[in-house]
mmCIF file of N, CA and C in Angstrom:
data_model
loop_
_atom_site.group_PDB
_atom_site.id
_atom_site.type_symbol
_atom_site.label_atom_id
_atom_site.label_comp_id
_atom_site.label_asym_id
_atom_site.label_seq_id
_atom_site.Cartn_x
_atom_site.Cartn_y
_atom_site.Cartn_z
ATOM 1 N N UNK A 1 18.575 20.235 -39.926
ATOM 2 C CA UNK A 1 17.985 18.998 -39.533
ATOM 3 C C UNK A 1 16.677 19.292 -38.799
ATOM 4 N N UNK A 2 15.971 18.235 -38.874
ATOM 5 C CA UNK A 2 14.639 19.055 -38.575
ATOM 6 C C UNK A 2 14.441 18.044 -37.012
ATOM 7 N N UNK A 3 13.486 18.816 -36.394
ATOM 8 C CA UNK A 3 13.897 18.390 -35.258
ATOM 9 C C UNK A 3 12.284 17.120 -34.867
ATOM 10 N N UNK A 4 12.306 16.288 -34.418
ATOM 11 C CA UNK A 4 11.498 15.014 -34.467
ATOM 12 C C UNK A 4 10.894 15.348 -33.103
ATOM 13 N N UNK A 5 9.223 15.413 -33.282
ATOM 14 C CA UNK A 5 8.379 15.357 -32.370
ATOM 15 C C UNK A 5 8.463 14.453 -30.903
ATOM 16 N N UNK A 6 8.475 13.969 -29.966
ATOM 17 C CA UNK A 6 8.118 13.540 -29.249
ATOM 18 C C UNK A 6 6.658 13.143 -28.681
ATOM 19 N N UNK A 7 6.678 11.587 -28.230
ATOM 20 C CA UNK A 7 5.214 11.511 -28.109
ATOM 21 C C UNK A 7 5.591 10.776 -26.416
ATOM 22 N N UNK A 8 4.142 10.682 -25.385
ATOM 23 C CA UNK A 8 5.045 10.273 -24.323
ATOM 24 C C UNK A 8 5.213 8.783 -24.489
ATOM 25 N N UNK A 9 5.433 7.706 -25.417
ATOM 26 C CA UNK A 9 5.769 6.524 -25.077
ATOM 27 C C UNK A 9 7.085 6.622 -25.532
ATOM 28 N N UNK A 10 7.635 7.609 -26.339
ATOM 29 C CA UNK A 10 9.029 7.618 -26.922
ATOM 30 C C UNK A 10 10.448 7.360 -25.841
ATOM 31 N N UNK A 11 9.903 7.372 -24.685
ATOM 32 C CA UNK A 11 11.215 7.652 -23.660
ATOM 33 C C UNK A 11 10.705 8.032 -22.359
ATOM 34 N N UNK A 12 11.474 7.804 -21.525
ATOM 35 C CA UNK A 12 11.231 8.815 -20.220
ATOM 36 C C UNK A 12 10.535 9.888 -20.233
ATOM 37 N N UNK A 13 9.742 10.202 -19.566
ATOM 38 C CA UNK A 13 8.796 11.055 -19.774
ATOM 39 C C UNK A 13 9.952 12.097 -18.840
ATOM 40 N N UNK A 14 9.166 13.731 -19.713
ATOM 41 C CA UNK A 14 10.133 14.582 -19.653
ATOM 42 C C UNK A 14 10.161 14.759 -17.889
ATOM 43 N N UNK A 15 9.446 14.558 -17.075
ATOM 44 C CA UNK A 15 9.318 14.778 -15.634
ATOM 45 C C UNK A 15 10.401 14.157 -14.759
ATOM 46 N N UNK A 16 10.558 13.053 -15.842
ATOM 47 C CA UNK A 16 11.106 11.914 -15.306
ATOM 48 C C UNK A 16 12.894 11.886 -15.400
ATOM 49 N N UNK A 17 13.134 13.002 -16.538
ATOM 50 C CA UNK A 17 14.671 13.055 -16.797
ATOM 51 C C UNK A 17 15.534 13.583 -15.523
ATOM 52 N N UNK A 18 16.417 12.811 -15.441
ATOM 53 C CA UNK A 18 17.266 13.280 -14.032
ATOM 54 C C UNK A 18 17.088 12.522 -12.653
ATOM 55 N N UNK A 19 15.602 11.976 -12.888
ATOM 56 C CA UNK A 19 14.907 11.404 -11.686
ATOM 57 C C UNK A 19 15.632 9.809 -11.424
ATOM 58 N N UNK A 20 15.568 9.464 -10.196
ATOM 59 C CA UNK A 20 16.393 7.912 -9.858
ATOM 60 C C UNK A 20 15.245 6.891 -10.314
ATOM 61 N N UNK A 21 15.735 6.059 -10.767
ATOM 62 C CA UNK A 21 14.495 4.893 -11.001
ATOM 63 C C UNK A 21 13.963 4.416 -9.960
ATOM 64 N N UNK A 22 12.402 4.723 -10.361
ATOM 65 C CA UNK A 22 11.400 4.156 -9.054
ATOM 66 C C UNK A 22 12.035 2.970 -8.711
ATOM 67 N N UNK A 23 12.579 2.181 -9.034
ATOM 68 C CA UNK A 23 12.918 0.944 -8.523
ATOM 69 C C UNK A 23 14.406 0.990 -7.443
ATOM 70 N N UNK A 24 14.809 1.569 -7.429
ATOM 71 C CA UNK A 24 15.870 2.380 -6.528
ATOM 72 C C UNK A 24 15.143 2.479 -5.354
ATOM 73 N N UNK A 25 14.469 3.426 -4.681
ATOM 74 C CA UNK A 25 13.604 4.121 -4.138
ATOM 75 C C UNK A 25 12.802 3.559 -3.257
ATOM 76 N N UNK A 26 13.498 3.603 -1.714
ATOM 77 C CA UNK A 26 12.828 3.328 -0.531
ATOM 78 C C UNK A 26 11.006 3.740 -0.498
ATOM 79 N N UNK A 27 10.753 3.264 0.475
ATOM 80 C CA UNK A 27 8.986 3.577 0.603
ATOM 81 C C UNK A 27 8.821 4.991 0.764
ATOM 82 N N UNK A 28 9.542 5.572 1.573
ATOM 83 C CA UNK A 28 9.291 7.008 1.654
ATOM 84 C C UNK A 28 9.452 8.028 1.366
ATOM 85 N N UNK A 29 10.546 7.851 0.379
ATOM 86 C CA UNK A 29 10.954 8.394 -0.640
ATOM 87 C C UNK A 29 10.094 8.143 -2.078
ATOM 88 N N UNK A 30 9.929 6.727 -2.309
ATOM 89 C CA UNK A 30 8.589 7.186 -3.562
ATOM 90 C C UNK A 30 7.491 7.691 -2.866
ATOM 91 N N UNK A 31 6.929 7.398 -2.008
ATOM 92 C CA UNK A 31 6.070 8.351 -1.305
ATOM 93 C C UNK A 31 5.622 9.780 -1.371
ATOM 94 N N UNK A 32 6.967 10.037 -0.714
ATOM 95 C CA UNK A 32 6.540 11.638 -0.886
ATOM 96 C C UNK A 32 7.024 12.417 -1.734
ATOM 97 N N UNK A 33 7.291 11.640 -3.032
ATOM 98 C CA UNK A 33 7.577 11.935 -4.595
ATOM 99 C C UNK A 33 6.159 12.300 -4.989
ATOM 100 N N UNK A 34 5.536 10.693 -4.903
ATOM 101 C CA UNK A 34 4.369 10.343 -5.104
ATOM 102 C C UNK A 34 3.153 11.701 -4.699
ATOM 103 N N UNK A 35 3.370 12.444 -3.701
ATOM 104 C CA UNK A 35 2.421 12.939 -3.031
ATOM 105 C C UNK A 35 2.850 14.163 -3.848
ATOM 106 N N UNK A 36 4.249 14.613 -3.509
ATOM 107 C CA UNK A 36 4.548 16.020 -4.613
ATOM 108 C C UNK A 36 4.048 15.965 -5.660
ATOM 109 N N UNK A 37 3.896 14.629 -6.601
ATOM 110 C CA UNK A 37 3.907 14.867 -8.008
ATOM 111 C C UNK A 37 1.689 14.860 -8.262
ATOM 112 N N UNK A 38 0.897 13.943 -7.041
ATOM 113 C CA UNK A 38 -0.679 14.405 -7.003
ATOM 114 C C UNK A 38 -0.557 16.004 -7.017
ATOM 115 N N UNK A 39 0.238 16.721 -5.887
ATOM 116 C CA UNK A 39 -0.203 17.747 -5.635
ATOM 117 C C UNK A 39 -0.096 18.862 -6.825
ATOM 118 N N UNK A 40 1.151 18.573 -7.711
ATOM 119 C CA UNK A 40 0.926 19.014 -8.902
ATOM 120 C C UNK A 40 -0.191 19.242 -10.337
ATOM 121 N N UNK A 41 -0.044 17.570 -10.224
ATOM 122 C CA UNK A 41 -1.500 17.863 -11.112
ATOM 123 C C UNK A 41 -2.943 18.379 -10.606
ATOM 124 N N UNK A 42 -2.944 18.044 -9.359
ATOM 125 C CA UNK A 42 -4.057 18.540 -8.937
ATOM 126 C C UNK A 42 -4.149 20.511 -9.239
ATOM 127 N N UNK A 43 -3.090 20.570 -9.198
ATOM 128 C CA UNK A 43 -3.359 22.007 -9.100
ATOM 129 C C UNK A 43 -3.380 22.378 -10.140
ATOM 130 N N UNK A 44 -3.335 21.614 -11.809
ATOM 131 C CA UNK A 44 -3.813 22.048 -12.939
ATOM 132 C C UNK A 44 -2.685 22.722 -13.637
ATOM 133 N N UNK A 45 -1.327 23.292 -13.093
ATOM 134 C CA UNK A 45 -0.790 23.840 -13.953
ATOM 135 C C UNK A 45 -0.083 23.134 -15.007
ATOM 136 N N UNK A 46 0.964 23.431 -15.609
ATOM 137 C CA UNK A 46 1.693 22.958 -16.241
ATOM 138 C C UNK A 46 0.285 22.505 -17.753
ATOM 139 N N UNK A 47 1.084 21.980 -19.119
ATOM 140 C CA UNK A 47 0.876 21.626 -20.017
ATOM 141 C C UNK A 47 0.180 20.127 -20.028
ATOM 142 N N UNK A 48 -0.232 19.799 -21.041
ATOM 143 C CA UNK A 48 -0.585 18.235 -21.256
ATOM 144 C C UNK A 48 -0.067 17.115 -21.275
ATOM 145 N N UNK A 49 1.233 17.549 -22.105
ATOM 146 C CA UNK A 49 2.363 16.830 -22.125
ATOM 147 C C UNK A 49 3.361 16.627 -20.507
ATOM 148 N N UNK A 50 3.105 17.904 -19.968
ATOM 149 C CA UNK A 50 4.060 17.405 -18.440
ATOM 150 C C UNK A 50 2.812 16.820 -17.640
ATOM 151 N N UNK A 51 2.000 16.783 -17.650
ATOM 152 C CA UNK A 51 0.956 16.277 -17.235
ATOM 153 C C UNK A 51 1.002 14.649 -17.238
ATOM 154 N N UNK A 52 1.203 14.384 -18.620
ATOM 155 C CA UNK A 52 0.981 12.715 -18.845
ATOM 156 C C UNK A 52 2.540 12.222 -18.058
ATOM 157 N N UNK A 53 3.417 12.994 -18.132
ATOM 158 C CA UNK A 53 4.941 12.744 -18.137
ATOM 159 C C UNK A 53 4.719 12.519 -16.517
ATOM 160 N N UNK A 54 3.865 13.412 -15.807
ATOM 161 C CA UNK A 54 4.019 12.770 -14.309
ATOM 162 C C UNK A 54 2.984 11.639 -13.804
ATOM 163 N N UNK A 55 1.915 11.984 -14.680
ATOM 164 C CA UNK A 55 1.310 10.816 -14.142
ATOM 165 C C UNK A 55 2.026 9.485 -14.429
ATOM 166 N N UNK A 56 2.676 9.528 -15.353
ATOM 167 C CA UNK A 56 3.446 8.091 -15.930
ATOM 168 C C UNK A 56 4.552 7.788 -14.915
ATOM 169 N N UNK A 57 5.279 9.190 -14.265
ATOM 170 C CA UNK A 57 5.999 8.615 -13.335
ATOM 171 C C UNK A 57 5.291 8.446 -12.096
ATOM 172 N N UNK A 58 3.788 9.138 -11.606
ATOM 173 C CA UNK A 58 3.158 8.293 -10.679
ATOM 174 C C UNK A 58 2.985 7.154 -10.143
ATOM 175 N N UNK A 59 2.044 6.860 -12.087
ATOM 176 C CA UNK A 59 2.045 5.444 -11.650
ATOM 177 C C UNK A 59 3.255 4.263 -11.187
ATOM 178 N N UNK A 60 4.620 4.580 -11.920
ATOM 179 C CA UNK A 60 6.000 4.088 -11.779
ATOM 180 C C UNK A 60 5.772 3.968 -10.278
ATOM 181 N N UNK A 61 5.627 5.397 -9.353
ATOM 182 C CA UNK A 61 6.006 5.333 -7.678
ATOM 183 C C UNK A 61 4.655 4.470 -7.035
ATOM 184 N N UNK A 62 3.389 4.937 -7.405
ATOM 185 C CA UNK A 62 2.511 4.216 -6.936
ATOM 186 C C UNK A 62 2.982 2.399 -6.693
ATOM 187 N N UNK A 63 3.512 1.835 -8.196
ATOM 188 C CA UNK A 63 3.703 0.611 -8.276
ATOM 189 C C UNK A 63 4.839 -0.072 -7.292
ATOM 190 N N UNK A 64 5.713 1.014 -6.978
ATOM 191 C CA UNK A 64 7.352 0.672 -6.053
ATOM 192 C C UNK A 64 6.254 0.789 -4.595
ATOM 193 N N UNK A 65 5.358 2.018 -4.380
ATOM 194 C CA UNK A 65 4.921 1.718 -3.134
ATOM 195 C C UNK A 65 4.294 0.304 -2.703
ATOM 196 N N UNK A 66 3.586 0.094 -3.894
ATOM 197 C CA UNK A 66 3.268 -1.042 -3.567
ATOM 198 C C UNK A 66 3.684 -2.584 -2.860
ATOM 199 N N UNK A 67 4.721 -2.515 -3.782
ATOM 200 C CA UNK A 67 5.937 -3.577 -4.129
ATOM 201 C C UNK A 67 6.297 -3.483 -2.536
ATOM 202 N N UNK A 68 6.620 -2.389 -1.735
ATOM 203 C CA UNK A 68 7.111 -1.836 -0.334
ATOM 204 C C UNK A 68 6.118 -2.595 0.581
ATOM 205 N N UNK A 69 4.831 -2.347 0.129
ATOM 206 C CA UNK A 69 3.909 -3.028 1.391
ATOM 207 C C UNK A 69 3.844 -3.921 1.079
ATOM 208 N N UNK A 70 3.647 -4.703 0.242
ATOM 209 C CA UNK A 70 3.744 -6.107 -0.231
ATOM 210 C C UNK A 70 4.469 -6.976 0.241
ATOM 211 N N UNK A 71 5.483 -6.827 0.375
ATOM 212 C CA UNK A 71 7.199 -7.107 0.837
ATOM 213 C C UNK A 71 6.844 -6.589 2.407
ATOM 214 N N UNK A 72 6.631 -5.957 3.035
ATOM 215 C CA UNK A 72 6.528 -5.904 4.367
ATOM 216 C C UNK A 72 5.529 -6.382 5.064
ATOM 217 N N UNK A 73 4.153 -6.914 4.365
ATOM 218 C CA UNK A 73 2.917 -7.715 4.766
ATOM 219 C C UNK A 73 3.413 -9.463 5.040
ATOM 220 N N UNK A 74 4.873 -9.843 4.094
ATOM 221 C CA UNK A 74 4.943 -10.769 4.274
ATOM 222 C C UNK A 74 6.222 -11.099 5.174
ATOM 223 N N UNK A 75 7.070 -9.792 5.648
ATOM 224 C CA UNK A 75 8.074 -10.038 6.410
ATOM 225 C C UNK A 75 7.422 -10.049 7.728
ATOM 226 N N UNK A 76 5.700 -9.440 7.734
ATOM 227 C CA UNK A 76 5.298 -9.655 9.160
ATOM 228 C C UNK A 76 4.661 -11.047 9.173
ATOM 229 N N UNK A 77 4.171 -11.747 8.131
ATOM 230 C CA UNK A 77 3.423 -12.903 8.458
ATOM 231 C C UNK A 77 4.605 -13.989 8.246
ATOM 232 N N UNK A 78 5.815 -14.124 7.695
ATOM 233 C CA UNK A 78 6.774 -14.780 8.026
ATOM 234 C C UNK A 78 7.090 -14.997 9.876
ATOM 235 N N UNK A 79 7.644 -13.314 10.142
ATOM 236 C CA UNK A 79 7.346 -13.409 11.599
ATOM 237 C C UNK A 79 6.635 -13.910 12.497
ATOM 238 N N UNK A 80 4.859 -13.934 12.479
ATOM 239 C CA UNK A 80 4.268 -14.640 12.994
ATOM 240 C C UNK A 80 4.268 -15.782 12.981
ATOM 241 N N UNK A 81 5.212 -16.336 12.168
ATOM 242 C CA UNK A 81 4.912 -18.068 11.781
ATOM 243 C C UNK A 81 3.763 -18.346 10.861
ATOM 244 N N UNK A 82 3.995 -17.680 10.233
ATOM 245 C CA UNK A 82 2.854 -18.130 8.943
ATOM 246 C C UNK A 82 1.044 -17.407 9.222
ATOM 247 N N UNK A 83 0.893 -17.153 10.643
ATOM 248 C CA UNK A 83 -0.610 -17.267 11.117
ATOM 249 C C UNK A 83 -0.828 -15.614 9.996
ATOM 250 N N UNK A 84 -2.657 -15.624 9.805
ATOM 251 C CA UNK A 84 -2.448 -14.263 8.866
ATOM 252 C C UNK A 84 -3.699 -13.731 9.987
ATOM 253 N N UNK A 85 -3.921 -12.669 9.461
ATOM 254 C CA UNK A 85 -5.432 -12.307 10.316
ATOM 255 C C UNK A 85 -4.838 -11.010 10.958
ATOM 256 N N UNK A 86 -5.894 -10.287 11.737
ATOM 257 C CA UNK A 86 -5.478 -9.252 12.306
ATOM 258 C C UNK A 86 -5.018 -9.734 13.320
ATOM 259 N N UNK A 87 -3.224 -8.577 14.059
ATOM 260 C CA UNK A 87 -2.720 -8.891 15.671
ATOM 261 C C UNK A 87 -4.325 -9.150 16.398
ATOM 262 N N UNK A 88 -3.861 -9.690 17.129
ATOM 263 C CA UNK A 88 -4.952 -10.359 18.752
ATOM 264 C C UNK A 88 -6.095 -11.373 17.755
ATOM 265 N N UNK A 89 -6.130 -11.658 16.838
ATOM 266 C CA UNK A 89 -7.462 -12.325 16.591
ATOM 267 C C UNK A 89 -7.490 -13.771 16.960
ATOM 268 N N UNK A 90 -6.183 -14.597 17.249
ATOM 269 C CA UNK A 90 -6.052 -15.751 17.692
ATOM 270 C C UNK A 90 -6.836 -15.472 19.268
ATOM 271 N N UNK A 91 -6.316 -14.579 19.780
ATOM 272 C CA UNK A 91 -6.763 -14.236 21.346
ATOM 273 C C UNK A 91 -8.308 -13.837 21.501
ATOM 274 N N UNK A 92 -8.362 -12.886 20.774
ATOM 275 C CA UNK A 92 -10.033 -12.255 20.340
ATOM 276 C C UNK A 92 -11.117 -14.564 20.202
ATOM 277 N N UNK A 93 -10.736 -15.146 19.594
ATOM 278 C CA UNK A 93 -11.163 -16.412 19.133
ATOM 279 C C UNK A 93 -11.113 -17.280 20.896
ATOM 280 N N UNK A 94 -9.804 -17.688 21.256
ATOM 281 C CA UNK A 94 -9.612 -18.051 22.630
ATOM 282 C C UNK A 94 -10.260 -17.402 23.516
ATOM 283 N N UNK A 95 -11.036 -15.909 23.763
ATOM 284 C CA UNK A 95 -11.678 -15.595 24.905
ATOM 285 C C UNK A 95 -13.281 -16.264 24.032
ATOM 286 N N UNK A 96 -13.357 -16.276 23.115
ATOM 287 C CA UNK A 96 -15.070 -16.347 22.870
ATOM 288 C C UNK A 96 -15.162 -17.831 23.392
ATOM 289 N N UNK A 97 -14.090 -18.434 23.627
ATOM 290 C CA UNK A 97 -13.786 -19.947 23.163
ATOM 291 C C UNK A 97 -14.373 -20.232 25.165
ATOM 292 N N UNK A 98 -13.241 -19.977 25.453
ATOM 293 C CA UNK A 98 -13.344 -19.668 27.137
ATOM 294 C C UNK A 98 -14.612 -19.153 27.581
ATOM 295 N N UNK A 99 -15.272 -18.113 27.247
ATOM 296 C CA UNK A 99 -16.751 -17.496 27.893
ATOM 297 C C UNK A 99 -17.655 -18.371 27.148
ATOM 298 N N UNK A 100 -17.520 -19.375 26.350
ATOM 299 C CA UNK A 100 -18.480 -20.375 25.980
ATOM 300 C C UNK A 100 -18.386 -21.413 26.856
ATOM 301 N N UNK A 101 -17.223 -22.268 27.612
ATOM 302 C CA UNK A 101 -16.803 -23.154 28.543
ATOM 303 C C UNK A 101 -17.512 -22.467 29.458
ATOM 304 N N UNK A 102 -17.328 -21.762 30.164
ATOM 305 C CA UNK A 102 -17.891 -20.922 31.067
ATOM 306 C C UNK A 102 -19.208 -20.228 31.438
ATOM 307 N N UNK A 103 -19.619 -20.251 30.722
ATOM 308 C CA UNK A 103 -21.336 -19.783 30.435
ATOM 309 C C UNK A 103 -22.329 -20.341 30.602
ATOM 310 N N UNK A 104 -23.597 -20.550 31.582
ATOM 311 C CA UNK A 104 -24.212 -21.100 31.742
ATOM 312 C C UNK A 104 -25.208 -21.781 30.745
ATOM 313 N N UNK A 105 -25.759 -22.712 30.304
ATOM 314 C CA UNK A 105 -26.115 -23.677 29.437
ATOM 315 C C UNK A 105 -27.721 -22.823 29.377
ATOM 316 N N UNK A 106 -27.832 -22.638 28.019
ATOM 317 C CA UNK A 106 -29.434 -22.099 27.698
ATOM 318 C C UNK A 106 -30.761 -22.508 28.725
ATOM 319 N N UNK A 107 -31.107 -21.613 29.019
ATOM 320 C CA UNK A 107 -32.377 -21.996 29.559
ATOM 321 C C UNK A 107 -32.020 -22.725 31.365
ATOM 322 N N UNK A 108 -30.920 -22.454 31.526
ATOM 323 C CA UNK A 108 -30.474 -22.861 32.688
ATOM 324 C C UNK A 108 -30.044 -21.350 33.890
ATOM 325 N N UNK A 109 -30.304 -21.594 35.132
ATOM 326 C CA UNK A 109 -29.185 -20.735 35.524
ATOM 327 C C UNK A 109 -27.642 -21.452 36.692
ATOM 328 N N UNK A 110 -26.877 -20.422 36.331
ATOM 329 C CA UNK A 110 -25.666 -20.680 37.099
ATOM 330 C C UNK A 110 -25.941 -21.542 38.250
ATOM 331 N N UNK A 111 -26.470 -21.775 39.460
ATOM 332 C CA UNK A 111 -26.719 -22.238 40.405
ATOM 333 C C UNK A 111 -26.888 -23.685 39.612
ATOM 334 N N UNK A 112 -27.815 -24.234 38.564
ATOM 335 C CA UNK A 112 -28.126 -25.260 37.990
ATOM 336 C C UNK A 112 -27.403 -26.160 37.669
ATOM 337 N N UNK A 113 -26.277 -25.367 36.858
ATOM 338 C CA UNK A 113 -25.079 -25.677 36.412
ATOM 339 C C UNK A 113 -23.969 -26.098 37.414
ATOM 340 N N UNK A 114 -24.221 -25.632 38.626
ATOM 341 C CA UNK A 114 -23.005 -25.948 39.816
ATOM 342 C C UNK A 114 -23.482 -27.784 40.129
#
């Protein structure tokens, strides 16, 4: 029997056999999958074929990381009550708000103003 080529859309890419589905897979755990499997290609070894086979499961972890911050950007703005923006910027807004009440009127000085 003759044995049938493989191409990488045929299946799991060979990197990938054995591996838990990115979708399984806490943040820090695809993470520092994620980071093992850059540091690999970066370093050029391996074939063409294991090559495509990890970047394909890269992108897989890249996409779960995502999914991770995504999902935690909105368990913090749930928390806040809906408000979005960076922490303190409601406060950062209320002091400019206050040193404008407070500030002597153009072309005036303090004494003027009393």
């Amino acid at each position: 029997m003759a044995r049938r080529e493989t191409t990488p859309t045929d299946g799991p890419a060979d990197g990938a056999v054995g591996l838990p589905d990115p979708a399984t897979l806490g943040y820090e755990q695809a993470r520092d999958e994620l980071a093992a499997i850059v540091g690999r290609l970066e370093s050029g070894a391996g074939t063409l074929e294991e090559s495509l086979a990890l970047w394909e499961r890269g992108e897989a972890l890249a996409a779960r990381c995502q999914e991770w911050l995504d999902g935690a950007r909105e368990r913090l703005t749930a928390a806040r009550g809906g408000r979005t923006g960076a922490p303190g910027a409601q406060q950062t807004q209320g002091t400019q708000d206050d040193d404008a009440r407070t500030a002597p009127a153009a072309g005036t000085t303090e004494e003027e103003d009393r």
